[in-house]
Amino acid sequence: VTRNYDIDRTLDYSRQPPGQIRRLTVAVLVGYRAVKGADGKVTQVPLSAQELTRITQLVKDSVGFNAARGDSVSVVNEPLDLPNTPSGTFQSAPLWERPIFWSLLKIAAGLIGIIVLVVAVLRPLVRSLLTPVRPLAAAAGGMVVPAALYVMVTRGDPLGLRGWGISSATDIAFALAAVSIAGSRLPREL
């Protein structure tokens, strides 16, 4: 039996990186150098051409400059002081741009939400719980609510839907146990 295997066959899988750089354009602004004079006054002096050449070469080396790709690097030397602002003073940011403002706003919004929840939901709920309950309505609710919960949990299981009476019966048994334990301390309506 002769079997021939292709041993000269070579599979080469190469994966390209997800992105490629077509061209880099880098601009750098370098401020003047501060020099203290003989009279003690600080003046701004522009950088020399040799210093700008060194900075340009440093930027080219750090970004991976490639002239064949068409990359460009521009280093400019300009004074960085604002013309009408005294040295060392800046305008403060408006109130809404400060981080503390947004933190306080989030806390205030949370507190307002809690107050609305208490006034709109919890207060009426507590009032309705404190009013006397009619026995017929309480009995109907004690049977319907557990049965409805049981049907919601077992929906989709036709065999499980047959046992809804068990949940109502156990809740009724627990209610009778609570009534027998509480005894005369319960309101007469119950």
XYZ file of N, CA and C in Angstrom:
570
model
N 0.858 -1.174 0.000
C 0.000 0.000 0.000
C 0.897 1.226 0.000
N 0.609 2.120 -0.899
C 1.404 3.339 -1.016
C 0.526 4.533 -0.636
N 1.049 5.335 0.248
C 0.350 6.566 0.637
C 1.251 7.745 0.320
N 0.699 8.702 -0.321
C 1.465 9.900 -0.647
C 0.985 11.059 0.228
N 1.895 11.667 0.901
C 1.600 12.850 1.703
C 2.300 14.047 1.065
N 1.620 15.144 1.048
C 2.233 16.365 0.510
C 3.095 16.987 1.594
N 4.384 16.666 1.546
C 5.273 17.200 2.572
C 5.888 18.518 2.160
N 5.713 18.907 0.929
C 6.275 20.182 0.505
C 5.237 21.312 0.588
N 4.101 20.991 1.112
C 3.042 21.983 1.233
C 3.254 22.794 2.520
N 3.218 24.112 2.428
C 3.431 24.992 3.580
C 2.248 25.947 3.703
N 1.675 25.970 4.882
C 0.610 26.924 5.180
C 1.187 28.029 6.044
N 0.935 29.249 5.640
C 1.450 30.390 6.398
C 0.286 31.311 6.730
N 0.026 31.463 7.996
C -1.033 32.353 8.462
C -0.385 33.609 9.008
N -0.731 34.719 8.441
C -0.203 35.986 8.957
C -1.377 36.895 9.277
N -1.267 37.546 10.382
C -2.322 38.428 10.851
C -1.807 39.860 10.847
N -2.544 40.734 10.214
C -2.165 42.139 10.173
C -2.655 42.826 11.454
N -1.940 43.806 11.931
C -2.425 44.546 13.104
C -3.737 45.259 12.757
N -4.556 45.543 13.772
C -5.877 46.110 13.503
C -5.853 47.493 12.855
N -4.821 48.259 13.034
C -4.771 49.588 12.438
C -3.367 49.901 11.967
N -3.258 50.725 10.950
C -1.954 51.125 10.455
C -1.904 52.642 10.389
N -0.738 53.182 10.650
C -0.556 54.631 10.608
C -0.173 55.013 9.192
N -0.966 55.887 8.604
C -0.658 56.329 7.240
C 0.275 57.531 7.248
N 0.052 58.419 8.224
C 0.864 59.625 8.283
C 0.726 60.253 9.657
N 1.810 60.786 10.182
C 1.797 61.499 11.459
C 2.002 62.987 11.209
N 1.211 63.783 11.913
C 1.406 65.228 11.907
C 1.428 65.669 13.365
N 2.579 66.173 13.803
C 2.767 66.523 15.208
C 3.134 68.003 15.295
N 2.463 68.720 16.192
C 2.773 70.122 16.445
C 3.055 70.298 17.928
N 4.134 70.990 18.247
C 4.543 71.202 19.636
C 4.768 72.694 19.844
N 4.186 73.228 20.921
C 4.378 74.626 21.288
C 5.236 74.667 22.542
N 6.382 75.316 22.443
C 7.319 75.411 23.564
C 7.385 76.870 23.985
N 7.234 77.093 25.283
C 7.259 78.463 25.797
C 8.673 79.023 25.899
N 8.720 80.335 25.999
C 10.013 81.004 26.187
C 10.631 80.572 27.513
N 11.943 80.748 27.607
C 12.658 80.418 28.826
C 12.683 81.652 29.723
N 12.435 81.469 31.019
C 12.478 82.576 31.984
C 13.921 82.772 32.436
N 14.413 84.002 32.300
C 15.792 84.331 32.680
C 15.734 85.480 33.673
N 16.480 85.301 34.769
C 16.529 86.335 35.798
C 17.682 87.280 35.466
N 17.353 88.554 35.356
C 18.355 89.553 34.994
C 19.197 89.977 36.195
N 20.171 90.842 35.939
C 21.056 91.337 36.993
C 20.294 92.158 38.016
N 19.220 92.828 37.589
C 18.433 93.635 38.511
C 17.408 92.807 39.285
N 17.360 91.497 39.049
C 16.445 90.604 39.761
C 15.100 90.431 39.080
N 14.911 91.089 37.959
C 13.649 90.992 37.233
C 13.708 89.798 36.275
N 12.594 89.046 36.214
C 12.526 87.872 35.349
C 11.972 88.291 34.000
N 12.689 87.904 32.949
C 12.239 88.197 31.585
C 12.125 86.895 30.807
N 11.293 86.916 29.771
C 11.085 85.761 28.907
C 11.992 85.894 27.690
N 12.794 84.842 27.451
C 13.751 84.860 26.345
C 13.439 83.688 25.415
N 13.385 83.919 24.076
C 13.124 82.805 23.158
C 14.286 81.814 23.142
N 13.970 80.572 22.782
C 14.998 79.526 22.692
C 15.842 79.740 21.450
N 17.067 79.240 21.516
C 17.958 79.373 20.369
C 17.587 78.342 19.297
N 18.119 78.533 18.090
C 17.845 77.604 16.987
C 18.387 76.216 17.308
N 19.507 76.131 17.993
C 20.087 74.833 18.368
C 19.172 74.103 19.359
N 18.604 74.827 20.324
C 17.684 74.208 21.284
C 16.404 73.727 20.595
N 15.900 74.521 19.667
C 14.704 74.098 18.924
C 14.990 72.864 18.072
N 16.190 72.771 17.510
C 16.573 71.597 16.717
C 16.637 70.356 17.608
N 17.180 70.498 18.812
C 17.225 69.357 19.741
C 15.821 68.907 20.142
N 14.938 69.854 20.412
C 13.563 69.505 20.793
C 12.849 68.834 19.617
N 13.070 69.348 18.402
C 12.456 68.740 17.218
C 12.916 67.302 17.051
N 14.222 67.065 17.222
C 14.748 65.697 17.095
C 14.192 64.792 18.199
N 14.031 65.308 19.405
C 13.465 64.534 20.508
C 12.019 64.143 20.201
N 11.245 65.076 19.662
C 9.855 64.788 19.311
C 9.801 63.743 18.196
N 10.654 63.885 17.187
C 10.686 62.913 16.079
C 11.014 61.516 16.588
N 11.968 61.413 17.489
C 12.345 60.098 18.025
C 11.239 59.506 18.895
N 10.530 60.345 19.613
C 9.515 59.823 20.529
C 8.240 59.381 19.819
N 7.885 59.985 18.679
C 6.651 59.606 17.992
C 6.875 58.606 16.870
N 8.102 58.254 16.576
C 8.374 57.300 15.493
C 8.263 57.964 14.135
N 8.951 59.055 13.942
C 8.915 59.830 12.705
C 9.456 59.000 11.551
N 8.750 59.069 10.397
C 9.176 58.360 9.191
C 8.942 59.296 8.012
N 10.013 59.814 7.424
C 9.900 60.776 6.330
C 9.303 60.133 5.089
N 9.560 58.838 4.859
C 9.031 58.147 3.678
C 7.508 58.054 3.732
N 6.963 58.054 4.899
C 5.511 57.956 5.092
C 4.840 59.321 4.914
N 5.617 60.403 4.934
C 5.051 61.737 4.789
C 4.777 62.412 6.117
N 5.445 61.948 7.187
C 5.230 62.531 8.505
C 5.774 63.949 8.560
N 5.173 64.768 9.437
C 5.682 66.123 9.635
C 5.655 66.458 11.120
N 6.710 67.159 11.557
C 6.822 67.603 12.947
C 7.125 69.092 12.919
N 6.361 69.853 13.701
C 6.551 71.290 13.764
C 6.703 71.689 15.219
N 7.826 72.343 15.542
C 8.078 72.839 16.898
C 8.161 74.357 16.816
N 7.306 75.028 17.595
C 7.226 76.488 17.579
C 7.532 77.008 18.975
N 8.273 78.101 19.023
C 8.637 78.730 20.290
C 7.896 80.056 20.405
N 6.978 80.148 21.381
C 6.158 81.338 21.587
C 6.052 81.612 23.083
N 5.788 82.869 23.479
C 5.549 83.143 24.905
C 4.197 82.561 25.316
N 4.137 81.956 26.486
C 2.913 81.309 26.946
C 2.104 82.161 27.916
N 2.605 83.321 28.312
C 1.854 84.197 29.206
C 0.732 84.865 28.435
N -0.405 85.016 29.095
C -1.513 85.728 28.478
C -1.189 87.211 28.482
N -1.502 87.925 27.413
C -1.048 89.324 27.315
C -1.628 90.264 28.363
N -2.877 90.112 28.754
C -3.503 91.049 29.684
C -3.629 90.500 31.095
N -2.983 89.398 31.399
C -3.097 88.789 32.713
C -1.794 88.981 33.466
N -1.849 89.536 34.666
C -0.619 89.640 35.446
C -0.065 88.254 35.750
N 1.226 88.170 35.871
C 1.876 86.877 36.073
C 1.404 86.230 37.379
N 0.975 84.976 37.284
C 0.591 84.217 38.468
C -0.884 84.290 38.819
N -1.708 85.065 38.122
C -3.128 85.134 38.439
C -3.934 84.552 37.280
N -4.958 83.814 37.621
C -5.827 83.216 36.626
C -7.272 83.425 37.031
N -8.167 83.401 36.077
C -9.580 83.499 36.387
C -10.045 82.163 36.949
N -10.909 82.226 37.944
C -11.439 80.987 38.493
C -12.550 80.471 37.579
N -12.711 79.151 37.592
C -13.725 78.518 36.750
C -15.118 78.840 37.276
N -16.113 78.906 36.378
C -17.485 79.127 36.847
C -17.926 78.001 37.773
N -18.940 78.264 38.552
C -19.398 77.317 39.565
C -19.772 75.972 38.957
N -20.467 75.959 37.814
C -20.944 74.704 37.238
C -19.824 73.876 36.605
N -18.618 74.423 36.468
C -17.491 73.673 35.923
C -16.620 73.066 37.021
N -16.952 73.287 38.251
C -16.175 72.735 39.361
C -16.711 71.357 39.722
N -15.832 70.407 40.056
C -16.283 69.048 40.381
C -17.179 68.988 41.616
N -16.957 69.845 42.595
C -17.760 69.811 43.819
C -19.213 70.157 43.519
N -19.448 71.012 42.528
C -20.813 71.383 42.151
C -21.594 70.157 41.694
N -20.980 69.344 40.833
C -21.685 68.169 40.308
C -21.885 67.121 41.391
N -20.947 66.998 42.315
C -21.121 66.060 43.424
C -22.294 66.489 44.305
N -22.355 67.758 44.639
C -23.463 68.251 45.458
C -24.797 68.152 44.716
N -24.773 68.371 43.413
C -25.998 68.254 42.620
C -26.525 66.817 42.620
N -25.621 65.832 42.533
C -26.039 64.423 42.582
C -26.650 64.081 43.938
N -26.045 64.576 45.010
C -26.573 64.314 46.353
C -27.946 64.959 46.509
N -28.098 66.203 46.048
C -29.389 66.894 46.146
C -30.459 66.170 45.330
N -30.111 65.690 44.148
C -31.085 64.960 43.327
C -31.502 63.662 44.014
N -30.556 62.976 44.651
C -30.900 61.766 45.395
C -31.828 62.055 46.562
N -31.558 63.128 47.299
C -32.423 63.494 48.422
C -33.829 63.876 47.956
N -33.911 64.596 46.851
C -35.229 64.961 46.309
C -35.975 63.703 45.886
N -35.276 62.751 45.287
C -35.914 61.487 44.906
C -36.431 60.727 46.105
N -35.670 60.694 47.189
C -36.108 60.000 48.402
C -37.327 60.700 49.008
N -37.326 62.035 49.035
C -38.461 62.778 49.587
C -39.718 62.516 48.753
N -39.598 62.520 47.436
C -40.754 62.243 46.576
C -41.260 60.828 46.819
N -40.350 59.871 46.985
C -40.750 58.492 47.257
C -41.519 58.396 48.569
N -41.023 59.061 49.595
C -41.692 59.001 50.896
C -43.069 59.658 50.829
N -43.145 60.846 50.215
C -44.411 61.578 50.199
C -45.424 60.939 49.256
N -44.967 60.483 48.089
C -45.913 60.000 47.081
C -46.261 58.524 47.229
N -45.361 57.713 47.815
C -45.617 56.275 47.853
C -45.780 55.752 49.277
N -44.801 55.999 50.112
C -44.813 55.399 51.443
C -45.886 55.987 52.354
N -46.089 57.282 52.296
C -47.095 57.904 53.181
C -48.503 57.372 52.894
N -48.962 57.335 51.633
C -50.282 56.750 51.390
C -50.341 55.261 51.739
N -49.243 54.551 51.547
C -49.220 53.129 51.876
C -49.380 52.917 53.377
N -48.680 53.704 54.177
C -48.795 53.575 55.636
C -50.199 53.964 56.095
N -50.769 55.016 55.504
C -52.131 55.417 55.874
C -53.134 54.309 55.565
N -52.969 53.657 54.414
C -53.915 52.596 54.074
C -53.732 51.379 54.976
N -52.515 51.155 55.473
C -52.288 50.030 56.380
C -52.859 50.295 57.772
N -52.942 51.554 58.164
C -53.424 51.894 59.501
C -54.947 51.992 59.576
N -55.614 52.081 58.444
C -57.075 52.132 58.470
C -57.620 50.726 58.708
N -58.779 50.617 59.368
C -59.339 49.289 59.623
C -59.658 48.566 58.309
N -59.427 47.283 58.302
C -59.625 46.460 57.114
C -60.944 45.707 57.255
N -61.666 45.640 56.180
C -62.903 44.862 56.182
C -62.533 43.390 56.063
N -63.134 42.544 56.860
C -62.743 41.129 56.865
C -62.918 40.435 55.521
N -63.969 40.754 54.784
C -64.211 40.088 53.513
C -63.112 40.434 52.511
N -62.729 41.720 52.452
C -61.675 42.151 51.529
C -60.341 41.526 51.927
N -60.064 41.449 53.233
C -58.813 40.856 53.691
C -58.758 39.375 53.357
N -59.862 38.676 53.508
C -59.886 37.248 53.206
C -59.704 37.007 51.712
N -60.368 37.821 50.888
C -60.226 37.660 49.437
C -58.786 37.955 49.013
N -58.195 39.001 49.574
C -56.799 39.314 49.245
C -55.849 38.241 49.712
N -56.127 37.645 50.862
C -55.269 36.581 51.378
C -55.310 35.321 50.536
N -56.359 35.142 49.750
C -56.433 33.985 48.869
C -55.953 34.309 47.456
N -56.296 35.487 46.954
C -55.992 35.832 45.569
C -54.506 36.140 45.376
N -53.907 36.898 46.292
C -52.507 37.300 46.122
C -51.575 36.092 46.108
N -51.640 35.149 47.064
C -50.743 33.996 46.977
C -50.987 33.145 45.733
N -52.256 32.996 45.346
C -52.547 32.211 44.147
C -51.981 32.886 42.906
N -52.107 34.201 42.822
C -51.567 34.923 41.669
C -50.050 34.822 41.618
N -49.383 34.935 42.770
C -47.929 34.775 42.804
C -47.521 33.377 42.369
N -48.260 32.373 42.805
C -47.950 30.993 42.439
C -48.106 30.795 40.933
N -49.154 31.355 40.349
C -49.378 31.217 38.911
C -48.278 31.934 38.132
N -47.826 33.100 38.625
C -46.741 33.818 37.946
C -45.448 33.024 37.980
N -45.170 32.356 39.093
C -43.923 31.596 39.216
C -43.966 30.336 38.362
N -45.117 29.689 38.281
C -45.190 28.408 37.568
C -45.814 28.539 36.188
N -45.890 29.719 35.621
C -46.491 29.839 34.288
C -45.608 29.111 33.283
N -46.187 28.438 32.403
C -45.441 27.649 31.437
C -45.352 26.182 31.827
N -45.675 25.841 33.062
C -45.668 24.448 33.514
C -47.119 24.042 33.768
N -47.747 23.321 32.821
C -49.169 23.012 32.980
C -49.439 22.135 34.194
N -48.504 21.291 34.553
C -48.692 20.427 35.713
C -48.574 21.235 37.006
N -47.673 22.220 37.018
C -47.478 23.035 38.207
C -48.636 23.960 38.493
N -49.393 24.335 37.464
C -50.528 25.239 37.661
C -51.661 24.597 38.455
N -51.663 23.304 38.574
C -52.725 22.621 39.312
C -52.586 22.798 40.829
N -51.412 23.212 41.292
C -51.184 23.269 42.735
C -51.375 24.628 43.352
N -52.102 25.565 42.701
C -52.245 26.903 43.236
C -52.987 26.921 44.564
N -53.807 25.976 44.819
C -54.559 25.946 46.072
C -53.671 25.685 47.279
N -52.530 25.020 47.050
C -51.618 24.717 48.163
C -51.060 26.010 48.750
N -50.662 26.949 47.880
C -50.106 28.202 48.397
C -51.164 28.996 49.157
N -52.402 29.000 48.674
C -53.467 29.700 49.398
C -53.760 29.021 50.724
N -53.781 27.687 50.734
C -54.083 26.965 51.970
C -52.997 27.184 53.023
N -51.740 27.169 52.605
C -50.673 27.385 53.590
C -50.725 28.805 54.134
N -51.035 29.793 53.275
C -51.148 31.164 53.778
C -52.316 31.311 54.736
N -53.415 30.652 54.464
C -54.555 30.690 55.380
C -54.186 30.035 56.702
N -53.421 28.935 56.638
C -52.995 28.262 57.873
C -52.078 29.163 58.690
N -51.154 29.860 58.018
C -50.281 30.787 58.742
C -51.084 31.930 59.346
N -52.084 32.434 58.620
C -52.919 33.519 59.145
C -53.707 33.056 60.365
N -54.257 31.842 60.329
C -54.986 31.320 61.482
C -54.057 31.128 62.678
N -52.832 30.682 62.422
C -51.861 30.527 63.509
C -51.537 31.880 64.127
N -51.366 32.921 63.294
C -51.069 34.259 63.808
C -52.236 34.797 64.618
N -53.457 34.543 64.145
C -54.646 35.011 64.876
C -54.767 34.294 66.211
N -54.503 32.997 66.247
C -54.621 32.263 67.507
C -53.531 32.670 68.491
N -52.333 33.030 67.991
C -51.253 33.459 68.885
C -51.560 34.863 69.421
N -52.010 35.777 68.535
C -52.273 37.148 68.960
C -53.496 37.218 69.865
N -54.497 36.392 69.588
C -55.669 36.323 70.446
C -56.428 37.615 70.560
N -56.607 38.081 71.779
C -57.458 39.238 72.042
C -56.765 40.564 71.696
N -55.521 40.542 71.379
C -54.819 41.781 71.045
C -55.167 42.278 69.644
N -55.804 41.485 68.817
C -56.180 41.881 67.466
C -57.445 42.731 67.496
N -57.647 43.585 66.510
C -58.881 44.364 66.436
C -60.092 43.439 66.278
N -61.212 43.893 66.679
C -62.440 43.075 66.670
C -62.880 42.759 65.241
N -62.530 43.641 64.266
C -62.970 43.411 62.898
C -62.381 42.122 62.331
N -61.209 41.721 62.787
C -60.581 40.508 62.271
C -61.155 39.318 62.978
